[in-house]
Short mmCIF file of C-alpha atoms in Angstrom, two decimals:
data_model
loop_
_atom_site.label_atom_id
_atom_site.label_comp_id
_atom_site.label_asym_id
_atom_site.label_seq_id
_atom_site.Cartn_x
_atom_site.Cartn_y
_atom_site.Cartn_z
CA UNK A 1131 30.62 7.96 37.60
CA UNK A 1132 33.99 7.64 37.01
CA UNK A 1133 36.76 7.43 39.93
CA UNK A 1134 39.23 10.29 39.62
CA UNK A 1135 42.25 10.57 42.18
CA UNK A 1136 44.34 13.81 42.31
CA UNK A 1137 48.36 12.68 42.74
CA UNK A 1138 50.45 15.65 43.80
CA UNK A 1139 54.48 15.01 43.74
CA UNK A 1140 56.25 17.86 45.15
CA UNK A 1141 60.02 17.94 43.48
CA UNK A 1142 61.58 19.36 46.54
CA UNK A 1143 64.97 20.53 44.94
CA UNK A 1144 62.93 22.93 42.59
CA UNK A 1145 60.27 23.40 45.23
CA UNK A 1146 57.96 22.64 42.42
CA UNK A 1147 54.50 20.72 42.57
CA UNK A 1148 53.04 18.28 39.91
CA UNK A 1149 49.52 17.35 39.64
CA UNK A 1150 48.25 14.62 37.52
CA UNK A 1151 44.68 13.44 37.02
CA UNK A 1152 44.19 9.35 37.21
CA UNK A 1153 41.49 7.37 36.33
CA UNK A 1154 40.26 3.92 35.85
CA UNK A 1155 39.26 4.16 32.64
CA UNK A 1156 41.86 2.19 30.21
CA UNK A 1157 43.98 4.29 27.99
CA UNK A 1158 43.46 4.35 24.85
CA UNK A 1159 45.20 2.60 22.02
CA UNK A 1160 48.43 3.87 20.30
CA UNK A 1161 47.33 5.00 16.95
CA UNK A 1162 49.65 6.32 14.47
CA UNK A 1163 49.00 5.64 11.24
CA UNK A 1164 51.63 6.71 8.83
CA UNK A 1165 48.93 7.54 5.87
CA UNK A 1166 47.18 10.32 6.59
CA UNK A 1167 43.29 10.50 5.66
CA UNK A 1168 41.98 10.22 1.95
CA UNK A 1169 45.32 9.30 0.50
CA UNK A 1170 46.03 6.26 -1.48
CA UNK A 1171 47.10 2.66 -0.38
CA UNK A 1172 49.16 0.25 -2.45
CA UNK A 1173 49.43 -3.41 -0.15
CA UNK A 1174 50.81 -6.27 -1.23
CA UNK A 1175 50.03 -9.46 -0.22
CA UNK A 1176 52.68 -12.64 -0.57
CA UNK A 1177 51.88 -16.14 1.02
CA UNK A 1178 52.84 -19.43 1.26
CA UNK A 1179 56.56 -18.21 0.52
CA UNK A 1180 57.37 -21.86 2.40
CA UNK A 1181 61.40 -20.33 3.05
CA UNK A 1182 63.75 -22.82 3.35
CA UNK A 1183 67.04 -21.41 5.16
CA UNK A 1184 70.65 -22.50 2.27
CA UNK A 1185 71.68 -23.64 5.63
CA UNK A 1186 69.88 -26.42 5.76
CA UNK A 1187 69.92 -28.41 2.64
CA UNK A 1188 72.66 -29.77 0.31
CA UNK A 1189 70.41 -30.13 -2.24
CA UNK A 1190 71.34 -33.79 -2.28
CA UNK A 1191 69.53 -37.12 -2.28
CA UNK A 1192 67.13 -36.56 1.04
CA UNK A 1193 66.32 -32.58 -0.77
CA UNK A 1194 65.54 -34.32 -3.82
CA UNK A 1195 63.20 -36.64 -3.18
CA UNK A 1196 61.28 -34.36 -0.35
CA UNK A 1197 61.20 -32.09 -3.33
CA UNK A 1198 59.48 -34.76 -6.00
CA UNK A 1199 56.92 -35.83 -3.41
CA UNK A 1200 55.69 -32.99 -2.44
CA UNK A 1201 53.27 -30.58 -4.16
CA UNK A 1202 55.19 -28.60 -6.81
CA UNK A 1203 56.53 -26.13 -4.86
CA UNK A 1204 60.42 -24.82 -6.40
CA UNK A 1205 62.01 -25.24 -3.37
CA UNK A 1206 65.23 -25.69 -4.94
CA UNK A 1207 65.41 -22.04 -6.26
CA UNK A 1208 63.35 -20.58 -2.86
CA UNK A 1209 66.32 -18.33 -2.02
CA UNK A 1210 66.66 -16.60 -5.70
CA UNK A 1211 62.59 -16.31 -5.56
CA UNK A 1212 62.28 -14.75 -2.09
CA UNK A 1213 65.15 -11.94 -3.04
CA UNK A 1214 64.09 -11.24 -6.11
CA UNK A 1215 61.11 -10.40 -4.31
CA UNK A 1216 62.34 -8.45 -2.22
CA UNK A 1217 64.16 -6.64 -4.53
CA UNK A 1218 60.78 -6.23 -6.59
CA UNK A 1219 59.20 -4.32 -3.01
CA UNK A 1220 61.73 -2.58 -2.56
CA UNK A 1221 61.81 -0.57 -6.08
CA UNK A 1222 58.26 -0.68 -6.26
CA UNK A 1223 57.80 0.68 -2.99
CA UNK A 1224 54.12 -0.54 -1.87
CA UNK A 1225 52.78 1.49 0.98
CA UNK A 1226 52.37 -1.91 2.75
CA UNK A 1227 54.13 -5.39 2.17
CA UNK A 1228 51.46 -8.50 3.88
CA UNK A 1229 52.92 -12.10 4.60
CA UNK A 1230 49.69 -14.36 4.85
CA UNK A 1231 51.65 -17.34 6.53
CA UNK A 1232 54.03 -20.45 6.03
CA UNK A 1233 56.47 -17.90 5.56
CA UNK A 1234 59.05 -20.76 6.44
CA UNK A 1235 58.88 -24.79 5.17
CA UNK A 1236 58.12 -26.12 8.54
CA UNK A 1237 59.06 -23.20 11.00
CA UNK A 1238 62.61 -23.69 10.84
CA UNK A 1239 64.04 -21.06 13.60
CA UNK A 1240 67.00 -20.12 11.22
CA UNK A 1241 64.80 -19.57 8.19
CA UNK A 1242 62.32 -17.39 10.14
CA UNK A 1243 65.60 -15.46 11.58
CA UNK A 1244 66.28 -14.53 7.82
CA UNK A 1245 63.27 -14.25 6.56
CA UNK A 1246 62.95 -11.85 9.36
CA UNK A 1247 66.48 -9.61 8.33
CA UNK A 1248 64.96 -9.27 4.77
CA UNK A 1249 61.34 -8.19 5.81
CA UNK A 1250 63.87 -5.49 7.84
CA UNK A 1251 65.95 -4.71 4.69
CA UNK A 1252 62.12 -4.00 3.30
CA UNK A 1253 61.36 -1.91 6.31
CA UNK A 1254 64.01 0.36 5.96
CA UNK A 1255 62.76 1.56 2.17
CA UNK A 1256 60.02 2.53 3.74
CA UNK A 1257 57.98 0.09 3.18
CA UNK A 1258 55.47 -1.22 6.35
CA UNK A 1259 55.44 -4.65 6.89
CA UNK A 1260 52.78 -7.10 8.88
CA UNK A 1261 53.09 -10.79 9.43
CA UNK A 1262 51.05 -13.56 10.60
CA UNK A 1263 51.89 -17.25 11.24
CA UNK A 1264 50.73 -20.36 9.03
CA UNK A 1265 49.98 -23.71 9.73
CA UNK A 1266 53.74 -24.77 9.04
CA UNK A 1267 55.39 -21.41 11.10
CA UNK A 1268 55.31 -22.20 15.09
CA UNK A 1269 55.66 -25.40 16.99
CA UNK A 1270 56.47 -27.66 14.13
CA UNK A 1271 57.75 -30.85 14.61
CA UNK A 1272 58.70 -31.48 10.87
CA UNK A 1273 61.45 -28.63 11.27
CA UNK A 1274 64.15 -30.45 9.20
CA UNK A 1275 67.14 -29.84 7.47
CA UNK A 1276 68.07 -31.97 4.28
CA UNK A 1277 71.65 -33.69 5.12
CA UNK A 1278 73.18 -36.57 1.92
CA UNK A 1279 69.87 -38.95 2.20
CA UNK A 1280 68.62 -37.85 5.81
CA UNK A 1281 66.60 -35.62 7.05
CA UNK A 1282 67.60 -34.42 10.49
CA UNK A 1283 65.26 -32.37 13.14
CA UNK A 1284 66.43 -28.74 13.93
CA UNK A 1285 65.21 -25.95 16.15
CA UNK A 1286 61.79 -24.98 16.00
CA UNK A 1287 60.00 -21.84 17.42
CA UNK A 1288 57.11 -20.81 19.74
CA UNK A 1289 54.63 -18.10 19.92
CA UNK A 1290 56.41 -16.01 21.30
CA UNK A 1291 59.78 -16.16 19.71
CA UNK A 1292 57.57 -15.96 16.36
CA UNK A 1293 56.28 -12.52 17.93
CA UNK A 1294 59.99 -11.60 19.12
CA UNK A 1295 61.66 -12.24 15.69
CA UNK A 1296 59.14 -10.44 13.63
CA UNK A 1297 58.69 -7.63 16.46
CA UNK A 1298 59.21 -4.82 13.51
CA UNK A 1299 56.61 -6.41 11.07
CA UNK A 1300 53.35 -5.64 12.93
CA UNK A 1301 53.59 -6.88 16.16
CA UNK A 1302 55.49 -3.56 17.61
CA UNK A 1303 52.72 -1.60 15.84
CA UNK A 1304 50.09 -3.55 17.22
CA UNK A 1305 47.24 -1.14 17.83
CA UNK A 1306 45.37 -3.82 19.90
CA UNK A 1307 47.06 -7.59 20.42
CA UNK A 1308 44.80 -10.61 21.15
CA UNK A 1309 45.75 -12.46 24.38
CA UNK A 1310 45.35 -16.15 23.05
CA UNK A 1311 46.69 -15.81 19.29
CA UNK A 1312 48.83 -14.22 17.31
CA UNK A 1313 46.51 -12.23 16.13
CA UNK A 1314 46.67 -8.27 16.19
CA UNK A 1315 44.70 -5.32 15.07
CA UNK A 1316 47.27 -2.97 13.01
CA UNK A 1317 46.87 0.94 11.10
CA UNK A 1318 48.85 1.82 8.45
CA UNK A 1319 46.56 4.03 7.32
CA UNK A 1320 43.60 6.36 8.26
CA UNK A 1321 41.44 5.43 5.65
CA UNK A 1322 42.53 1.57 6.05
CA UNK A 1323 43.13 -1.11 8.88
CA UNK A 1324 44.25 -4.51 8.61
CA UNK A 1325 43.13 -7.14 11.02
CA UNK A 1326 45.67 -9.98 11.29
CA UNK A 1327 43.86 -12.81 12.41
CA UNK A 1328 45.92 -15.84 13.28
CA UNK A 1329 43.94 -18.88 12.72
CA UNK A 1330 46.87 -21.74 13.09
CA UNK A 1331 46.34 -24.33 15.66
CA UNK A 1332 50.15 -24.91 16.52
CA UNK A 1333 49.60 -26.02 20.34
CA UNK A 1334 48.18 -29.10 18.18
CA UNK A 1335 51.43 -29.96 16.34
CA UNK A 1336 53.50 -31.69 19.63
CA UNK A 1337 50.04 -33.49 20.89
CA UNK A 1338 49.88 -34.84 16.82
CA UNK A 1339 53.37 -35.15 16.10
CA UNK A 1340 52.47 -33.24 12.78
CA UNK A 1341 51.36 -29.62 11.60
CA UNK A 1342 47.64 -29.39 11.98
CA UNK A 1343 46.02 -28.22 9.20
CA UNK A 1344 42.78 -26.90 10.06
CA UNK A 1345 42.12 -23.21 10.93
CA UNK A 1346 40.11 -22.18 14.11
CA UNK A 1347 38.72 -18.85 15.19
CA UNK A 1348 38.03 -19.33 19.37
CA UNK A 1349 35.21 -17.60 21.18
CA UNK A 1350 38.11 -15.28 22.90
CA UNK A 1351 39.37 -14.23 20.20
CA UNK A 1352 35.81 -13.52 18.20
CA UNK A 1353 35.19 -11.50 21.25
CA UNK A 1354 38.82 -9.18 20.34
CA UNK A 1355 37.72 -8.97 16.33
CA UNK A 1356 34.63 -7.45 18.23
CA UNK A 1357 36.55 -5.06 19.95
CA UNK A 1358 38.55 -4.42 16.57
CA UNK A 1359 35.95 -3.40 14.74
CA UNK A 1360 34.53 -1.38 16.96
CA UNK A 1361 37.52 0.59 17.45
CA UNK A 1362 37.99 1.19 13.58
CA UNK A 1363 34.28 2.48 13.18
CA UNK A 1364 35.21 4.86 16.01
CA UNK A 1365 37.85 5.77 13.83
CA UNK A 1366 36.47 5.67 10.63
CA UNK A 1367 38.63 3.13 9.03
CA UNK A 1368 37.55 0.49 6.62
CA UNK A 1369 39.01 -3.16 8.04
CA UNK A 1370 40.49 -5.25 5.21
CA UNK A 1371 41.11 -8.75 7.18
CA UNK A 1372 44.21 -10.92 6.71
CA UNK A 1373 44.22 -15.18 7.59
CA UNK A 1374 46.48 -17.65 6.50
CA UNK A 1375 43.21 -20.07 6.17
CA UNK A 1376 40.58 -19.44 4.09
CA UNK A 1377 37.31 -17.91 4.75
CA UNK A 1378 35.05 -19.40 2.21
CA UNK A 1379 35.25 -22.61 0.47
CA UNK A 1380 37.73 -22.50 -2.23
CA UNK A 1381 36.81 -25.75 -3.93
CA UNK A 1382 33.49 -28.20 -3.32
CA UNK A 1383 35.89 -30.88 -3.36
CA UNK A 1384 38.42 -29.55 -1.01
CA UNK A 1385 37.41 -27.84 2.20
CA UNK A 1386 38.32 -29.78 5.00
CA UNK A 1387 41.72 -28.48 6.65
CA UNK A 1388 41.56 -25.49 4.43
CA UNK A 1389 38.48 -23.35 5.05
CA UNK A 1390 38.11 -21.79 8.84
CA UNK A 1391 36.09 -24.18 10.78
CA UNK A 1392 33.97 -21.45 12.27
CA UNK A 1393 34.20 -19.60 8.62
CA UNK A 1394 30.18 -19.59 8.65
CA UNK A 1395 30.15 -17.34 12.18
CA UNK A 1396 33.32 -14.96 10.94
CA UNK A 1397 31.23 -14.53 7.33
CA UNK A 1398 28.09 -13.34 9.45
CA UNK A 1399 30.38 -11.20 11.86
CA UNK A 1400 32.33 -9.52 9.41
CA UNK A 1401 29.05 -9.08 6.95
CA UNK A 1402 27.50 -7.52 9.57
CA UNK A 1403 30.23 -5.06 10.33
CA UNK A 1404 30.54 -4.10 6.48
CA UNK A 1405 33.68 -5.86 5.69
CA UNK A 1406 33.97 -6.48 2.23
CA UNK A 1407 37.58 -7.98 2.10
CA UNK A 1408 39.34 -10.46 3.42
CA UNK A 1409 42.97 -11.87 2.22
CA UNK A 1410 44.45 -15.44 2.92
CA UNK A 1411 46.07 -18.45 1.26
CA UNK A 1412 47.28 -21.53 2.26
CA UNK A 1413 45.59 -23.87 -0.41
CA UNK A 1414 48.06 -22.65 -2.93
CA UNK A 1415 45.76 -22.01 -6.02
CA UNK A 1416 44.85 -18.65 -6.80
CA UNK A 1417 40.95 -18.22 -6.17
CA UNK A 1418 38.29 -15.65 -5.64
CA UNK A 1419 35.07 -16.05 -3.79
CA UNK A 1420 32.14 -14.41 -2.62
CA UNK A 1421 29.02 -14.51 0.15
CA UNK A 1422 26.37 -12.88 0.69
CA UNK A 1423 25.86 -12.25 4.89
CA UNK A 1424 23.42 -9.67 6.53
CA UNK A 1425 22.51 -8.42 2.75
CA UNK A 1426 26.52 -7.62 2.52
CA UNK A 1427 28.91 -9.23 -0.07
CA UNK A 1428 32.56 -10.71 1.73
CA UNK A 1429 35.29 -11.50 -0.92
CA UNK A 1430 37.93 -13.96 -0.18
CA UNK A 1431 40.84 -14.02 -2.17
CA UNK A 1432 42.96 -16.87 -1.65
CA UNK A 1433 46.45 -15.73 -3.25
CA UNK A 1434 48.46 -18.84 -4.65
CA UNK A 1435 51.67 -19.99 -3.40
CA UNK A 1436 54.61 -17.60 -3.86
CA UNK A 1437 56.92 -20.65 -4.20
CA UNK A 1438 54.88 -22.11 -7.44
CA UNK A 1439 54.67 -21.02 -10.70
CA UNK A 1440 53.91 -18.58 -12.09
CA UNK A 1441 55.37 -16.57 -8.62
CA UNK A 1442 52.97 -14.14 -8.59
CA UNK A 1443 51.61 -12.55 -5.14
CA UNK A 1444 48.53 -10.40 -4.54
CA UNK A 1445 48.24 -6.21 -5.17
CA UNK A 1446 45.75 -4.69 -3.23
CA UNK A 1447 44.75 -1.13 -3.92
CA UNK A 1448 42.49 1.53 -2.35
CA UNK A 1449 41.07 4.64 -3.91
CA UNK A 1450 39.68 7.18 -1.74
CA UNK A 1451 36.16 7.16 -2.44
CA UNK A 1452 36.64 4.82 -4.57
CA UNK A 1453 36.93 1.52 -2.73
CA UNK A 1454 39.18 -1.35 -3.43
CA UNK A 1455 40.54 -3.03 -6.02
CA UNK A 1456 43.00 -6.38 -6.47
CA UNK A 1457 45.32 -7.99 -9.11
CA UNK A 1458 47.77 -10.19 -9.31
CA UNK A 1459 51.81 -9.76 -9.90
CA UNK A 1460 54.70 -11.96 -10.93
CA UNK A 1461 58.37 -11.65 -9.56
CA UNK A 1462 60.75 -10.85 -12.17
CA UNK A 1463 63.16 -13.42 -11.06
CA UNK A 1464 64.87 -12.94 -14.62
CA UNK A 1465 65.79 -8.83 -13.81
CA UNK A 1466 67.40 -10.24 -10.38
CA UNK A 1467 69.26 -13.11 -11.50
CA UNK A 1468 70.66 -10.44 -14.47
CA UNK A 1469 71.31 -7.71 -11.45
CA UNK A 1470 73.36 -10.50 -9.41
CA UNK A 1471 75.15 -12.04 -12.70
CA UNK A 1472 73.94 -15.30 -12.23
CA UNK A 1473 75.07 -17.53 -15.02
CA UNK A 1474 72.24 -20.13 -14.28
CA UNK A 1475 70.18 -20.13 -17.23
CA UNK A 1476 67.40 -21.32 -15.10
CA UNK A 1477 67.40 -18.49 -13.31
CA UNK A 1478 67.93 -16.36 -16.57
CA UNK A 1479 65.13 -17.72 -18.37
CA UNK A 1480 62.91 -18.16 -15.43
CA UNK A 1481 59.83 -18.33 -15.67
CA UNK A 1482 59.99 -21.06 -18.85
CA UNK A 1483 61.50 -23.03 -16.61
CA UNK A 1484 59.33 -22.48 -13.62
CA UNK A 1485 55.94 -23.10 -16.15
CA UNK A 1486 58.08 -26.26 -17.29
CA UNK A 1487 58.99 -27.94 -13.74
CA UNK A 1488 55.22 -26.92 -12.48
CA UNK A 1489 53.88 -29.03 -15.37
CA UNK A 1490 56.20 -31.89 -15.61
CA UNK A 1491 55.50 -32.05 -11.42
CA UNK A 1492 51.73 -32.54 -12.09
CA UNK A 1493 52.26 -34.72 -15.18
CA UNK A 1494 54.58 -37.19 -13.55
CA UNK A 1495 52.12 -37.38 -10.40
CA UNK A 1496 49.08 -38.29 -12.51
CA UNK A 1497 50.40 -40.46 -14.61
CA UNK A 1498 52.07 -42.55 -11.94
CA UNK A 1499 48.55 -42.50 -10.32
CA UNK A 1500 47.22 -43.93 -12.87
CA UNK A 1501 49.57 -46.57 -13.85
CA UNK A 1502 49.64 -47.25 -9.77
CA UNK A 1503 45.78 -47.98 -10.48
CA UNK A 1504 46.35 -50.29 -12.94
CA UNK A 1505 43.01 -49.71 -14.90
CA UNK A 1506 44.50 -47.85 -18.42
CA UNK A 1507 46.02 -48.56 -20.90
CA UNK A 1508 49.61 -46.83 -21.00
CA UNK A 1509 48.83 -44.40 -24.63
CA UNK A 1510 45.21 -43.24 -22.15
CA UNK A 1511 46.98 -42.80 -19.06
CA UNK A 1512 49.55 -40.34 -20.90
CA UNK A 1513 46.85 -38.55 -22.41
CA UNK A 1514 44.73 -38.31 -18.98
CA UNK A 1515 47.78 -36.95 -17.51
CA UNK A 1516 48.36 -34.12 -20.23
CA UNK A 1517 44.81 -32.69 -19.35
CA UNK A 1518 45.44 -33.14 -15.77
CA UNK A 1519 48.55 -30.74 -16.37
CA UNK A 1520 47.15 -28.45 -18.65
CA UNK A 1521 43.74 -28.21 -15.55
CA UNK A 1522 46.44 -28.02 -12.67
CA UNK A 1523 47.80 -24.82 -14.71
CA UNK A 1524 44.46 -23.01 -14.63
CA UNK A 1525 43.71 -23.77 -11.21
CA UNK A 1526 47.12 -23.31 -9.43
CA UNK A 1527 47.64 -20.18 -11.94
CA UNK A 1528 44.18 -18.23 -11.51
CA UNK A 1529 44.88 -18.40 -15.27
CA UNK A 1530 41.77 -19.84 -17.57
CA UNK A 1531 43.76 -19.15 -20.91
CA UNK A 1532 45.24 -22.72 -19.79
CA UNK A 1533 42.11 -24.51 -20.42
CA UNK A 1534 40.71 -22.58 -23.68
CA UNK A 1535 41.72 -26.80 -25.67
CA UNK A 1536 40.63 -29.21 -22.97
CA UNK A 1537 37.86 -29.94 -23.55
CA UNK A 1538 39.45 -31.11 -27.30
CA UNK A 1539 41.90 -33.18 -25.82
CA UNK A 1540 41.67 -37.11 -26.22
CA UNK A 1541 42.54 -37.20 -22.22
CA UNK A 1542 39.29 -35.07 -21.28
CA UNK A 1543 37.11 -37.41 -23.00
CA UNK A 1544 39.27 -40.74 -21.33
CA UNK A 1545 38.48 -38.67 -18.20
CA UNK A 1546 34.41 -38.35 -18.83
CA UNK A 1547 34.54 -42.43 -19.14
CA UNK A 1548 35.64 -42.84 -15.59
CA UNK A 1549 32.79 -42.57 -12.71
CA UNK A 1550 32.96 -41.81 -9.72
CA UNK A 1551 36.64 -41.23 -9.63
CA UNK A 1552 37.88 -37.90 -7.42
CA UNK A 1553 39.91 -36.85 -10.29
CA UNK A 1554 37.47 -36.80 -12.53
CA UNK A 1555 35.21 -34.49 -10.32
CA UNK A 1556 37.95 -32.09 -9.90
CA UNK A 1557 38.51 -31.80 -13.77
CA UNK A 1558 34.91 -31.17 -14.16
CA UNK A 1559 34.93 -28.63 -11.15
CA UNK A 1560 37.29 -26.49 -12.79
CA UNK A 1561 36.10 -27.16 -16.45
CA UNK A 1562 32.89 -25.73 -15.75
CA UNK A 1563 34.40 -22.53 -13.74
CA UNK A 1564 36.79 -22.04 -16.63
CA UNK A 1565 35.12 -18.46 -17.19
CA UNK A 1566 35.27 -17.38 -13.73
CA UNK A 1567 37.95 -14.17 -12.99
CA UNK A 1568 40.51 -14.96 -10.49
CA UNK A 1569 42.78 -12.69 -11.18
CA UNK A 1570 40.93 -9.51 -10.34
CA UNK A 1571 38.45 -7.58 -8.43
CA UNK A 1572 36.85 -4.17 -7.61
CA UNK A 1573 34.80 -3.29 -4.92
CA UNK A 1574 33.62 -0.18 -4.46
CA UNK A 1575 33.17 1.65 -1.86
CA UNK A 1576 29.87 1.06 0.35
#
C-alpha cells in the first residue's frame, strides 16, 4: 500500500488553505519530446571529429611531426572541417545532430569550450543536439598544445566539467542520467529514443599516464540501460543506442581496445529488448555489422572518422512504420571555404586534396615499414605500398569501388608471397569483404 500524507499550508494573509497529496513513490521522469508521435526523424551522427582548439598549435615543427606520425587524420585543416560542418547542419537542418566521442584531440578544455559554442550556434537553428565522451575527451593526460618543436601540457577536464560545458547538448534533457557514467537516456522524439551510453574508462588515464583505450559497460550501469528500456517500452519508443566504442567486432584482426569488453552481454541485452540499432565509432573506418541475439538481428555501424577523408559522417533516418534506414554524407568543405573567400586552394579544391594527403599518409607509412624490415627489394616494397594505399581507401572510406584493380596489381601478388605477416592478413581480410555494403542500411520496422 502506498504511504500518502495530507500537507495543509494555510496562507494566513489570504486566509486561504492549500492541500497537497505526497507520496513515496518517485516522480516520474521529465519527458518532452519535441517530435510528436508518427512523424519523421532525420539524426545525424558525426564522430571522431578529434578538435584541436587554433589556440594551441603554430602549425610548426612539434604540429608537424605529431601530424606525420599519427594515423592520417587532417588535423591541420580541423577548424575549416568542423565549420563547414556546421554550416552543412545548420542549412540542412536534421531533426537531431549526434557526437559519438573524441570530439576533442586529447580533451583539451579550450577545444571542448568551442566545440561546445558551435554545437550552441547548432542549437539555436533548431537543431537538437546530444553528446557523449570518447576515449580521448575527459581526464587526459596527453592534453597538449603544439609550441615551435615542443609540445607543452594544458588544462584538461573531468566528468563533470565535460557534463557542465555540454549542459545544452543532452545532458539538460536528460530524461534519466546514470550515476557512475556519463551516460544518459534522452527523447527527442515520441516515436524514437536515444540511449547515450558512455563506455570511456577515463578514471584509468592518471593511474596509466595515457588514454585507455578499451570500452567497459559496469554492472551499475547495465542495471540503468535496464531501467532505460523499460521506461521507453512504457512509452512506446523504439531505443536507437549511441557508444563511442564499438559493439561488435569491426575487424578479426583488430578487436582489442576497440570492441566493448562486455559487448557479448550488451548484444544479448539489447537483442532481447528488440533493439535493432546501435551507433558508435572510434576505430575510424567506416563499417557495418550484424548479430544475431535472442532470434533478433543488432546492427552496429561504426561511422569513420570525421577528421579523415573522405569527411563524411553518418545519416540516420526513421519512417513511421517504416523503420530505419542509414547512409553516409560528406562535408562540402569546398561550398564553405567559397562562402568565407578563402583563397587556399586546398580548401577550394578539397576533397582532391583530402583523397591525396589520406593516400600519400598510408603510402609513406607502408613503405617505410617495409624498407624498416629490410626484407624487399626497393621496386616490391613501392609496389606493396601502392596496394596497401589503394586497401586503406576501401576500408577507411566504406568505399569498395577502391579495390575493383587489386587484386591486378603487381603489389597484391608481392603481398600473397609473404606468410604469416599481419599485413598481409589484413589485405586479405578486406580483399575478401570487398562486396560487403558499408555505406548503407534499412531495417524495417519489427
Amino acid at each position: 500500500m502506498k504511504k500518502t500524507a495530507l500537507v495543509c499550508i494555510t496562507l494566513l494573509s489570504l486566509n486561504l488553505t492549500a492541500c497537497a497529496q505526497l507520496t513515496d513513490q518517485p516522480a516520474k521522469p521529465n519527458i518532452s519530446p519535441k517530435i510528436t508521435k508518427n512523424n519523421p526523424l532525420t539524426i545525424y551522427q558525426a564522430t571522431d571529429i578529434h578538435y584541436l582548439s587554433n589556440t594551441l598549435t603554430d602549425g610548426k615543427k612539434a604540429f608537424k611531426t605529431y601530424l606525420a606520425t599519427g594515423d592520417g587524420k587532417q588535423q591541420n585543416y580541423i577548424t575549416e572541417i568542423t565549420d563547414a560542418f556546421v554550416d552543412d547542419v545548420k542549412a540542412q537542418k536534421p531533426d537531431v545532430l549526434i557526437l559519438s566521442g573524441d570530439i576533442t584531440n586529447n580533451g583539451e578544455k579550450v577545444s571542448h569550450q568551442e566545440m561546445a559554442k558551435k554545437l550552441a550556434d547548432i542549437e539555436k537553428s533548431g537543431v537538437q543536439t546530444f553528446v557523449i565522451p570518447g576515449n580521448h575527451d575527459v581526464l587526459n593526460p596527453y592534453a597538449r598544445k603544439f609550441e615551435e618543436g615542443k609540445q607543452l601540457k594544458v588544462e584538461d577536464i573531468t566528468p563533470d566539467e565535460f557534463a557542465s560545458i555540454y549542459h545544452h547538448s543532452g545532458y539538460d534533457e536528460a530524461v534519466m542520467r546514470d550515476d557512475s557514467t556519463l551516460s544518459y537516456l534522452a527523447a527527442p522524439s515520441e516515436d524514437v529514443w536515444l540511449l547515450m551510453v558512455d563506455t570511456a574508462d577515463y578514471e584509468n588515464n592518471k593511474r596509466f599516464g595515457a588514454p585507455e583505450t578499451n570500452g567497459y559497460i559496469s554492472t551499475q550501469t547495465f542495471a540503468w540501460i535496464q531501467k532505460c528500456i523499460d521506461l521507453a517500452k512504457e512509452y512506446d519508443a523504439e531505443l536507437v543506442t549511441v557508444t563511442h566504442h564499438n559493439l561488435l567486432d569491426h575487424s578479426e584482426l583488430l578487436t582489442k581496445g576497440f570492441t566493448i569488453v562486455q559487448n557479448k552481454e550488451a548484444v544479448s541485452l539489447f537483442a532481447k529488448n528488440d533493439i535493432a540499432l546501435n551507433l558508435s565509432g572510434h576505430v575510424h573506418i567506416q563499417d557495418i555489422r550484424s548479430e544475431t541475439a535472442h532470434d533478433r538481428t543488432i546492427y552496429d555501424i561504426a561511422t569513420s572518422s570525421m577528421a579523415m577523408y573522405p569527411q563524411q559522417y553518418g545519416v540516420v533516418r526513421y519512417t513511421p512504420n517504416q523503420g530505419l534506414a542509414y547512409e553516409t554524407q560528406r562535408i562540402d568543405v569546398e561550398k564553405y571555404a567559397r562562402k568565407i573567400n578563402s583563397k587556399d586552394p586546398n580548401l577550394l579544391h578539397f576533397q582532391q586534396y583530402s583523397k591525396a594527403y589520406f593516400g600519400q599518409f598510408s603510402y609513406t607509412k607502408a613503405l617505410s615499414d617495409l624498407f624498416q624490415e629490410g626484407k624487399y627489394a626497393p621496386d616490391d616494397v613501392e609496389e606493396m605500398a601502392k596496394t596497401m594505399e589503394q586497401v586503406n581507401f576501401a576500408y577507411f572510406t566504406g568505399d569498395k569501388r577502391f579495390l575493383n584493380s587489386v587484386e591486378k596489381m603487381p603489389g597484391y601478388a608481392l603481398w600473397q608471397k609473404v606468410d604469416s605477416e599481419f599485413m598481409t592478413q589484413y589485405i586479405d581480410y578486406i580483399v575478401t569483404n570487398k562486396s560487403k555494403n558499408d555505406l548503407t542500411l534499412k531495417i524495417p520496422k519489427r
